Amino acid sequence: MQLSVKHLLGIRDLTPQDIQVILDTAIQFKEVLQRPVKKVPSLREITILNLFFENSTRTRISFELAEKRLSADTINFTTSASSVAKGETLLDTVNNILSMKVDMVVIRHSASGAPHFLAQHIPAAIVNAGDGINEHPTQGLLDAFSIREKLGGLEGKKVAIIGDIMHSRVALSNIYLLKKMGAEVTVAGPPTLIPKYMKEAFDVRVEYNLRKALEWCDVANVLRIQLERQNQVLFSSLREYNLAYGISKKLLDSLSKKIVIMHPGPINRGVELDSDAADSGQSIILQQVENGVAVRMAVLYLLSGAGGLSN
Ligand code: CP
């Protein structure tokens, strides 16, 4: 089992075959995670650097756990406690750490393209853990794994991605992946948060009416309003956003069928998703987080070139 890529920079670079291999490998690792001893020796020769220049709860913990479950040695880098605060560049920082013999680098950065830059300049395998407004490929993969697990496949499934499409790396990775695997995609939200080129560039449907999007889909993947990436006013207020685009249990119950609710986290409760919908039986949000560990184990294992999925 081999991927066509040396790094995981984005879903854009993967073939449908790559995606299939990652999702199938993740099934095996999910089985490992159900065992009393949730650990395999697959990466015991490998050292992995977790380089997080931006805040993270789920992705960071999930990668760390995936690495430990694979028996890799790990180093965790935090910007605030590093010499980046003294003016050191990204490349100098990474090269200094690599001279201590690191094999793989997991990077989250607020600048789109930071993982691609590293991949061009250093010999280690790079895994993108979210770069600016570009991509968040392991989130796209764990979302796809969760849909496949819940609905039995991806082909022909109708997925509505709802909210701040313009500033979302999760949206882009999901769109690339779902289209490559034969799913139908609608992006929904206020016109000011959906780029005008979406329909032509990505062959997705665009819907500004929330109820119509929800009536159409099998799965709604709901996104947070990313205020930290907005430098202008794109909607009147969070209260008005909730009135027009917030999803409540009452709204879900009024639809003609039961749909699946997903969210990459962090949730802004009472804005894009009300608590009674986020915590309802239709939500698979915590299953997404659980699946993230198995999916990241699969990505690290396949990129490491480790032979044989050791028991
Ligand atoms: N989904 C996601 O990327 O969450 P974090 O920002 O907490 O890692």
Short mmCIF file of C-alpha atoms and ligand atoms in Angstrom, two decimals:
data_model
loop_
_atom_site.label_atom_id
_atom_site.label_comp_id
_atom_site.label_asym_id
_atom_site.label_seq_id
_atom_site.Cartn_x
_atom_site.Cartn_y
_atom_site.Cartn_z
CA MET A 1 0.00 0.00 0.00
CA GLN A 2 1.66 3.21 -1.15
CA LEU A 3 0.44 6.74 -1.67
CA SER A 4 1.23 8.70 -4.84
CA VAL A 5 2.57 11.56 -2.67
CA LYS A 6 5.55 11.95 -0.29
CA HIS A 7 3.82 14.63 1.81
CA LEU A 8 0.20 15.30 2.76
CA LEU A 9 -0.08 18.96 1.78
CA GLY A 10 -3.69 18.93 0.62
CA ILE A 11 -6.50 16.72 -0.66
CA ARG A 12 -6.03 18.55 -3.98
CA ASP A 13 -2.86 16.44 -4.60
CA LEU A 14 -4.40 13.05 -3.75
CA THR A 15 -5.86 10.55 -6.21
CA PRO A 16 -9.15 8.79 -5.42
CA GLN A 17 -7.00 5.66 -4.95
CA ASP A 18 -4.87 7.47 -2.30
CA ILE A 19 -8.03 8.51 -0.45
CA GLN A 20 -9.40 4.98 -0.59
CA VAL A 21 -6.12 3.54 0.77
CA ILE A 22 -6.01 6.05 3.67
CA LEU A 23 -9.66 5.44 4.64
CA ASP A 24 -9.27 1.64 4.41
CA THR A 25 -6.06 1.72 6.47
CA ALA A 26 -7.85 3.87 9.06
CA ILE A 27 -10.44 1.10 9.51
CA GLN A 28 -7.64 -1.23 10.62
CA PHE A 29 -6.27 1.36 13.03
CA LYS A 30 -9.74 2.02 14.44
CA GLU A 31 -9.86 -1.69 15.27
CA VAL A 32 -6.50 -1.32 17.08
CA LEU A 33 -7.99 1.56 19.11
CA GLN A 34 -10.81 -0.69 20.39
CA ARG A 35 -8.31 -3.13 21.93
CA PRO A 36 -7.32 -3.10 25.65
CA VAL A 37 -3.73 -2.30 24.52
CA LYS A 38 -4.24 0.48 21.96
CA LYS A 39 -0.72 0.49 20.61
CA VAL A 40 1.26 -1.00 17.71
CA PRO A 41 5.05 -0.76 17.11
CA SER A 42 4.69 0.41 13.45
CA LEU A 43 6.60 3.73 13.83
CA ARG A 44 9.01 2.89 16.62
CA GLU A 45 11.95 3.91 14.39
CA ILE A 46 10.37 7.29 13.52
CA THR A 47 10.63 10.71 15.20
CA ILE A 48 7.85 13.21 14.54
CA LEU A 49 7.86 16.96 15.21
CA ASN A 50 4.49 18.61 15.94
CA LEU A 51 4.94 22.21 14.89
CA PHE A 52 1.87 24.22 15.84
CA PHE A 53 2.10 27.96 15.10
CA GLU A 54 -1.67 28.39 15.61
CA ASN A 55 -4.08 27.37 18.38
CA SER A 56 -5.52 23.87 18.25
CA THR A 57 -7.28 21.47 20.59
CA ARG A 58 -8.57 18.55 18.48
CA THR A 59 -5.94 18.35 15.74
CA ARG A 60 -2.95 18.68 18.01
CA ILE A 61 -4.12 16.16 20.61
CA SER A 62 -5.30 13.81 17.87
CA PHE A 63 -1.89 13.84 16.10
CA GLU A 64 -0.04 13.39 19.40
CA LEU A 65 -2.23 10.46 20.34
CA ALA A 66 -1.94 8.91 16.86
CA GLU A 67 1.87 9.14 17.09
CA LYS A 68 1.95 7.57 20.56
CA ARG A 69 -0.40 4.76 19.46
CA LEU A 70 2.07 4.04 16.62
CA SER A 71 5.05 4.05 19.07
CA ALA A 72 6.76 7.03 17.37
CA ASP A 73 9.02 9.42 19.30
CA THR A 74 7.43 12.88 19.37
CA ILE A 75 8.55 16.47 19.93
CA ASN A 76 6.00 19.22 20.55
CA PHE A 77 6.84 22.76 19.51
CA THR A 78 4.93 25.79 20.78
CA THR A 79 5.56 29.19 19.24
CA SER A 80 5.22 31.15 22.48
CA ALA A 81 7.96 29.10 24.21
CA SER A 82 10.33 29.08 21.23
CA SER A 83 12.96 31.30 19.63
CA VAL A 84 10.42 32.30 16.93
CA ALA A 85 9.48 34.99 19.46
CA LYS A 86 13.10 36.28 19.06
CA GLY A 87 12.76 36.60 15.29
CA GLU A 88 13.91 33.19 14.00
CA THR A 89 12.45 32.24 10.59
CA LEU A 90 10.28 29.20 9.93
CA LEU A 91 13.02 27.59 7.82
CA ASP A 92 15.77 28.19 10.41
CA THR A 93 13.54 26.88 13.17
CA VAL A 94 12.75 23.67 11.28
CA ASN A 95 16.30 23.11 10.01
CA ASN A 96 17.66 23.42 13.54
CA ILE A 97 15.17 20.86 14.80
CA LEU A 98 15.80 18.55 11.80
CA SER A 99 19.54 18.52 12.56
CA MET A 100 18.48 16.59 15.68
CA LYS A 101 17.26 13.84 13.29
CA VAL A 102 13.50 14.25 12.82
CA ASP A 103 11.74 12.15 10.14
CA MET A 104 8.32 13.79 9.83
CA VAL A 105 6.88 17.24 10.53
CA VAL A 106 3.20 17.93 11.31
CA ILE A 107 2.61 21.65 10.82
CA ARG A 108 -0.25 24.05 11.51
CA HIS A 109 0.33 27.63 10.42
CA SER A 110 -1.81 30.72 9.86
CA ALA A 111 -0.06 31.35 6.51
CA SER A 112 -1.56 29.45 3.56
CA GLY A 113 1.27 27.55 1.84
CA ALA A 114 3.60 27.22 4.87
CA PRO A 115 3.60 23.37 4.65
CA HIS A 116 4.29 23.56 0.87
CA PHE A 117 7.24 25.89 1.54
CA LEU A 118 8.71 23.46 4.07
CA ALA A 119 8.20 20.51 1.69
CA GLN A 120 10.33 22.30 -0.92
CA HIS A 121 13.17 23.06 1.49
CA ILE A 122 13.57 20.19 3.94
CA PRO A 123 13.99 16.42 3.52
CA ALA A 124 11.37 15.31 6.11
CA ALA A 125 7.83 14.19 5.19
CA ILE A 126 5.39 17.04 5.84
CA VAL A 127 1.80 16.68 7.05
CA ASN A 128 -0.41 19.75 6.79
CA ALA A 129 -2.47 20.15 10.00
CA GLY A 130 -4.23 23.26 8.62
CA ASP A 131 -2.69 26.17 6.71
CA GLY A 132 -4.44 29.53 6.76
CA ILE A 133 -7.55 29.48 4.55
CA ASN A 134 -6.09 26.84 2.23
CA GLU A 135 -6.56 23.23 3.36
CA HIS A 136 -6.99 20.98 6.40
CA PRO A 137 -6.53 17.60 4.73
CA THR A 138 -6.73 15.30 7.77
CA GLN A 139 -10.02 17.00 8.74
CA GLY A 140 -11.35 16.31 5.22
CA LEU A 141 -10.25 12.67 5.55
CA LEU A 142 -11.77 12.16 9.00
CA ASP A 143 -15.01 13.79 7.86
CA ALA A 144 -15.14 11.42 4.87
CA PHE A 145 -14.33 8.43 7.10
CA SER A 146 -17.19 9.44 9.42
CA ILE A 147 -19.69 9.83 6.56
CA ARG A 148 -18.64 6.48 5.09
CA GLU A 149 -18.98 4.81 8.48
CA LYS A 150 -22.43 6.34 9.10
CA LEU A 151 -23.96 6.05 5.60
CA GLY A 152 -21.97 3.13 4.13
CA GLY A 153 -20.18 5.08 1.38
CA LEU A 154 -19.48 8.43 -0.24
CA GLU A 155 -20.54 8.00 -3.86
CA GLY A 156 -23.87 9.68 -4.58
CA LYS A 157 -24.23 11.01 -1.03
CA LYS A 158 -25.46 14.61 -0.73
CA VAL A 159 -23.35 16.77 1.58
CA ALA A 160 -24.20 20.39 2.42
CA ILE A 161 -21.29 22.44 3.79
CA ILE A 162 -22.88 25.33 5.65
CA GLY A 163 -21.51 28.62 6.93
CA ASP A 164 -18.31 30.61 6.43
CA ILE A 165 -17.12 28.93 3.22
CA MET A 166 -14.88 31.86 2.27
CA HIS A 167 -12.49 31.53 5.22
CA SER A 168 -12.67 27.77 5.72
CA ARG A 169 -9.81 25.37 4.99
CA VAL A 170 -12.13 22.58 6.18
CA ALA A 171 -14.60 23.46 3.41
CA LEU A 172 -11.95 23.32 0.70
CA SER A 173 -10.51 19.96 1.80
CA ASN A 174 -14.03 18.52 2.10
CA ILE A 175 -15.03 19.78 -1.35
CA TYR A 176 -11.92 18.34 -3.05
CA LEU A 177 -12.35 15.01 -1.31
CA LEU A 178 -16.10 14.59 -1.73
CA LYS A 179 -16.00 15.51 -5.44
CA LYS A 180 -13.08 13.10 -6.07
CA MET A 181 -15.07 10.31 -4.39
CA GLY A 182 -18.32 10.92 -6.30
CA ALA A 183 -20.41 12.71 -3.65
CA GLU A 184 -22.65 15.68 -4.47
CA VAL A 185 -21.81 18.94 -2.66
CA THR A 186 -23.81 22.08 -1.90
CA VAL A 187 -22.20 25.06 -0.20
CA ALA A 188 -24.71 27.11 1.78
CA GLY A 189 -24.61 30.34 3.77
CA PRO A 190 -24.90 34.09 3.35
CA PRO A 191 -23.83 35.38 -0.11
CA THR A 192 -21.08 37.44 1.57
CA LEU A 193 -19.44 34.29 2.99
CA ILE A 194 -19.50 32.25 -0.24
CA PRO A 195 -16.96 33.20 -2.94
CA LYS A 196 -18.64 33.99 -6.28
CA TYR A 197 -16.44 31.52 -8.20
CA MET A 198 -17.44 28.42 -6.15
CA LYS A 199 -19.92 26.95 -8.64
CA GLU A 200 -17.67 27.18 -11.70
CA ALA A 201 -14.34 26.42 -9.96
CA PHE A 202 -15.47 23.45 -7.88
CA ASP A 203 -18.61 22.12 -9.60
CA VAL A 204 -20.69 22.49 -6.43
CA ARG A 205 -24.24 23.76 -5.94
CA VAL A 206 -24.63 27.10 -4.16
CA GLU A 207 -27.64 27.69 -1.90
CA TYR A 208 -28.36 30.79 0.15
CA ASN A 209 -31.50 29.37 1.80
CA LEU A 210 -30.66 27.19 4.81
CA ARG A 211 -33.92 25.19 4.82
CA LYS A 212 -33.53 24.30 1.12
CA ALA A 213 -29.95 23.13 1.71
CA LEU A 214 -31.02 20.99 4.66
CA GLU A 215 -33.99 19.50 2.74
CA TRP A 216 -31.59 18.56 -0.10
CA CYS A 217 -28.79 16.90 1.88
CA ASP A 218 -28.07 13.61 3.64
CA VAL A 219 -25.33 15.25 5.74
CA ALA A 220 -24.90 18.84 6.91
CA ASN A 221 -21.29 19.74 7.79
CA VAL A 222 -21.68 22.97 9.75
CA LEU A 223 -18.82 25.48 9.98
CA ARG A 224 -17.89 28.13 12.51
CA ILE A 225 -17.81 31.80 11.56
CA GLN A 226 -14.07 32.44 11.50
CA LEU A 227 -13.98 35.97 12.87
CA GLU A 228 -10.18 35.77 13.34
CA ARG A 229 -9.75 35.56 9.56
CA GLN A 230 -12.25 38.31 8.64
CA ASN A 231 -10.91 41.84 8.29
CA GLN A 232 -14.21 43.40 7.27
CA VAL A 233 -17.86 43.18 8.33
CA LEU A 234 -19.47 40.41 6.26
CA PHE A 235 -22.78 40.01 8.16
CA SER A 236 -24.79 42.18 10.50
CA SER A 237 -24.39 40.34 13.84
CA LEU A 238 -23.94 36.86 15.29
CA ARG A 239 -27.54 37.08 16.57
CA GLU A 240 -28.87 37.74 13.06
CA TYR A 241 -26.58 35.04 11.62
CA ASN A 242 -28.15 32.58 14.08
CA LEU A 243 -31.65 33.63 13.08
CA ALA A 244 -30.96 33.06 9.36
CA TYR A 245 -28.40 30.23 9.37
CA GLY A 246 -28.34 28.73 12.87
CA ILE A 247 -29.43 25.08 13.08
CA SER A 248 -31.71 24.09 15.97
CA LYS A 249 -33.35 20.77 16.85
CA LYS A 250 -36.72 22.38 16.03
CA LEU A 251 -35.50 23.09 12.50
CA LEU A 252 -34.09 19.55 12.14
CA ASP A 253 -37.41 18.06 13.36
CA SER A 254 -39.35 20.10 10.78
CA LEU A 255 -37.44 18.57 7.83
CA SER A 256 -38.94 15.77 5.74
CA LYS A 257 -36.10 13.34 6.63
CA LYS A 258 -33.49 12.81 9.34
CA ILE A 259 -30.13 14.21 8.27
CA VAL A 260 -26.69 13.71 9.86
CA ILE A 261 -25.10 16.72 11.58
CA MET A 262 -21.31 17.19 11.52
CA HIS A 263 -19.03 19.98 12.73
CA PRO A 264 -15.20 20.11 12.68
CA GLY A 265 -15.10 22.07 15.97
CA PRO A 266 -14.70 24.30 17.78
CA ILE A 267 -18.48 24.90 17.90
CA ASN A 268 -19.80 28.36 18.65
CA ARG A 269 -22.96 27.17 20.37
CA GLY A 270 -25.96 29.40 19.72
CA VAL A 271 -24.41 30.83 16.54
CA GLU A 272 -24.10 28.22 13.76
CA LEU A 273 -25.44 25.34 15.85
CA ASP A 274 -27.76 25.35 18.85
CA SER A 275 -26.91 23.00 21.73
CA ASP A 276 -30.05 20.89 21.24
CA ALA A 277 -28.93 20.13 17.66
CA ALA A 278 -25.22 19.71 18.47
CA ASP A 279 -26.00 17.22 21.25
CA SER A 280 -28.86 15.43 19.47
CA GLY A 281 -28.88 11.83 18.25
CA GLN A 282 -28.43 13.14 14.70
CA SER A 283 -25.02 14.62 15.54
CA ILE A 284 -21.85 12.59 14.93
CA ILE A 285 -19.51 15.37 16.09
CA LEU A 286 -17.76 13.33 18.80
CA GLN A 287 -17.47 10.31 16.46
CA GLN A 288 -15.62 12.63 14.05
CA VAL A 289 -13.11 13.44 16.81
CA GLU A 290 -12.75 9.76 17.71
CA ASN A 291 -12.20 8.81 14.05
CA GLY A 292 -9.56 11.53 13.69
CA VAL A 293 -7.02 9.48 15.66
CA ALA A 294 -7.38 6.40 13.41
CA VAL A 295 -7.28 8.53 10.25
CA ARG A 296 -4.12 10.36 11.41
CA MET A 297 -2.51 7.05 12.35
CA ALA A 298 -3.21 5.89 8.77
CA VAL A 299 -1.72 9.06 7.25
CA LEU A 300 1.45 8.94 9.37
CA TYR A 301 1.89 5.21 8.81
CA LEU A 302 1.46 5.42 5.02
CA LEU A 303 3.75 8.48 4.64
CA SER A 304 6.44 6.95 6.86
CA GLY A 305 6.95 4.13 4.38
CA ALA A 306 6.89 1.69 7.31
CA GLY A 307 6.55 -1.85 6.04
CA GLY A 308 3.78 -4.15 7.29
CA LEU A 309 1.01 -3.03 9.61
CA SER A 310 2.55 -4.59 12.74
CA ASN A 311 0.26 -6.05 15.37
N1 CP B 1 -11.09 20.89 13.74
C1 CP B 1 -9.98 21.51 14.16
O1 CP B 1 -9.03 21.76 13.39
O2 CP B 1 -9.99 21.85 15.50
P1 CP B 1 -8.75 22.50 16.27
O3 CP B 1 -8.56 23.89 15.73
O4 CP B 1 -9.12 22.48 17.73
O5 CP B 1 -7.54 21.65 15.99
#
